[in-house]
PDB file of C-alpha atoms in Angstrom:
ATOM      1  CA  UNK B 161      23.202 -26.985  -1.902  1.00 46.00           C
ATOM      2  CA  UNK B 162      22.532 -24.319   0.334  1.00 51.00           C
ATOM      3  CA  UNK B 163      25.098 -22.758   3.291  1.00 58.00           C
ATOM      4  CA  UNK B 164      24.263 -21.433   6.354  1.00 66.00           C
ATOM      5  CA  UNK B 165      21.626 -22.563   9.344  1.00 89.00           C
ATOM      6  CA  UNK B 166      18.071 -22.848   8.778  1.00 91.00           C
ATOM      7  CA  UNK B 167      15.912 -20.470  11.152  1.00 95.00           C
ATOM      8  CA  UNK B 168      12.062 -20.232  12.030  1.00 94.00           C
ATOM      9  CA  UNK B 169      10.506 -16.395  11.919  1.00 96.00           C
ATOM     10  CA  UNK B 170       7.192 -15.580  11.963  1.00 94.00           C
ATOM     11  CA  UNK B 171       5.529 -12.820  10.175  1.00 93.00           C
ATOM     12  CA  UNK B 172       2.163 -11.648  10.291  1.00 91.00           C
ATOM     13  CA  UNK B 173       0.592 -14.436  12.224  1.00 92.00           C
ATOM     14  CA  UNK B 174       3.147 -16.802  10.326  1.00 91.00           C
ATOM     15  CA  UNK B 175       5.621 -19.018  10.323  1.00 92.00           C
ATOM     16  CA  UNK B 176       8.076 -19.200   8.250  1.00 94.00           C
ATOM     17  CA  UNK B 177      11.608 -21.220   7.501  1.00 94.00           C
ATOM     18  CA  UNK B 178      14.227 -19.056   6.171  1.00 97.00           C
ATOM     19  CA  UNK B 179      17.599 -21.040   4.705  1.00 95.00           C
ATOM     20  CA  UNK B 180      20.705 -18.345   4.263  1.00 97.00           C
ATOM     21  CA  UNK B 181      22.081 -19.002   1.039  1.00 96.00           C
ATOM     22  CA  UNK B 182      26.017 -17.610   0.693  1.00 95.00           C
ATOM     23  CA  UNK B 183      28.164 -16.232  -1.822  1.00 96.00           C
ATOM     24  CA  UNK B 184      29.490 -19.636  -2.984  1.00 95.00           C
ATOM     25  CA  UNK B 185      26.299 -21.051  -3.064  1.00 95.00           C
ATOM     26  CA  UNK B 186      24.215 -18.566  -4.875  1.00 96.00           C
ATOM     27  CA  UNK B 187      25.023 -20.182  -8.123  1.00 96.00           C
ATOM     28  CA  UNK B 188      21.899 -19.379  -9.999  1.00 96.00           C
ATOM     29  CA  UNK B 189      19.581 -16.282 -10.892  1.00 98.00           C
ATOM     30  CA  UNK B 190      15.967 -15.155  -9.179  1.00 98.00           C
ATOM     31  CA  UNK B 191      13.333 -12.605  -9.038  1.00 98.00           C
ATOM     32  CA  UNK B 192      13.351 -11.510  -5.517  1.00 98.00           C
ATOM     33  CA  UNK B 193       9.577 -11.348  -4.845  1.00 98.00           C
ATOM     34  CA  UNK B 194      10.000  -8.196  -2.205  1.00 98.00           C
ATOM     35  CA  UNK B 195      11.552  -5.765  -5.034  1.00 98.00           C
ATOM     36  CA  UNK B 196      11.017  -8.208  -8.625  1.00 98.00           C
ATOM     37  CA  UNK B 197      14.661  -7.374  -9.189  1.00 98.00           C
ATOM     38  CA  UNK B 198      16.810 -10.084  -9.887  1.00 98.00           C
ATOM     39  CA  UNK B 199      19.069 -12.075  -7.076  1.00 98.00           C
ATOM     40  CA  UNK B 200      22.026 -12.350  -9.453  1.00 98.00           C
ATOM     41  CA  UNK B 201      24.471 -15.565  -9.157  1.00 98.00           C
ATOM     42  CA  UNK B 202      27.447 -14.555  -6.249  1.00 97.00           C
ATOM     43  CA  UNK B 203      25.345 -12.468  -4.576  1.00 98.00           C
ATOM     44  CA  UNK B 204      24.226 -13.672  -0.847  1.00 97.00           C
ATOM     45  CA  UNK B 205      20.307 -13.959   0.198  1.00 98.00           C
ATOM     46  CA  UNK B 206      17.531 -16.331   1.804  1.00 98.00           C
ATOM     47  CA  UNK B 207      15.486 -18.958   0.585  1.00 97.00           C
ATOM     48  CA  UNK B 208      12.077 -18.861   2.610  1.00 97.00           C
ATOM     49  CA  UNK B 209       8.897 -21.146   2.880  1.00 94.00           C
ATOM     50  CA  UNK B 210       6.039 -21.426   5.152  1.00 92.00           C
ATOM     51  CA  UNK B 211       6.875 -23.369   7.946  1.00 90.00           C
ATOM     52  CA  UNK B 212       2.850 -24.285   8.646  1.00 83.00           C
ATOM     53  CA  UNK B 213       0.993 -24.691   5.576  1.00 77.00           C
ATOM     54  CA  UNK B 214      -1.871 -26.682   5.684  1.00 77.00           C
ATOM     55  CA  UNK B 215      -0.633 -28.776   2.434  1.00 80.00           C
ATOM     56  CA  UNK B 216       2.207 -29.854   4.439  1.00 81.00           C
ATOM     57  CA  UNK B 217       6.132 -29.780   4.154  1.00 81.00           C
ATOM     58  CA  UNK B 218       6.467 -30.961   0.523  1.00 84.00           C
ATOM     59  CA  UNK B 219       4.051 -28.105  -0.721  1.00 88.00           C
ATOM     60  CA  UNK B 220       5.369 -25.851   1.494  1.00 85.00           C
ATOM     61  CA  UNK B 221       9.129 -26.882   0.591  1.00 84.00           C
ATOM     62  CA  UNK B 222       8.124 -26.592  -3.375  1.00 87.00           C
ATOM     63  CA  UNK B 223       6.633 -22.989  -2.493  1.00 90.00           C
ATOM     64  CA  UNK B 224      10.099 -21.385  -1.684  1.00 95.00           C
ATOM     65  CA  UNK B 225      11.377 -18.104  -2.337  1.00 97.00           C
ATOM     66  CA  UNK B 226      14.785 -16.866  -2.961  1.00 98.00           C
ATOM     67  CA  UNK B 227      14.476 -12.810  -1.559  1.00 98.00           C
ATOM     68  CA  UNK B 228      17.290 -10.305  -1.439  1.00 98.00           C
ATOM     69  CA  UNK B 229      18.372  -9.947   2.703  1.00 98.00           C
ATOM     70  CA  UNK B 230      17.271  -6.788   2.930  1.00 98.00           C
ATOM     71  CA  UNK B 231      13.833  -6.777   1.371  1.00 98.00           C
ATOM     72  CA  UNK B 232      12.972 -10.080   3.915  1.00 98.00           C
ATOM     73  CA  UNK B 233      13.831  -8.028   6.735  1.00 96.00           C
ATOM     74  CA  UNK B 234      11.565  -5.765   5.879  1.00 95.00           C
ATOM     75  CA  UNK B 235       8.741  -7.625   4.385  1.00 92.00           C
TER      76      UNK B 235
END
């Protein structure tokens, strides 16, 4: 479903999982929530969710975000 290697970053005091997601696989559309512009299909970006939540992996997991690359990197 998704391409690319799964990372950990951490951000303000938290941790994070961020999944690359590449041209191929970017099938669908999203509203980047850095910018609320849409992700359009084709175009590569990152899915993120929190890495630590306190509800655990399967909230955290349902949480995720698709965001453009650039407004991640500087979110």
């Amino acid at each position: 479903m998704m391409s690319g290697w799964k990372r950990t970053e951490v951000r303000r005091g938290l941790e994070y999982t961020v999944q690359p997601v590449g041209v191929t696989a970017a099938a669908k559309e999203y509203i980047c929530p850095g910018c609320t512009q849409v992700i359009q299909p084709g175009v590569a970006h990152v899915v993120v969710w929190r890495a630590d939540g306190v509800l655990g992996d399967a909230a955290d997991l349902a949480a995720r975000r698709h965001w453009h690359n650039h407004c991640w990197s500087i979110a």
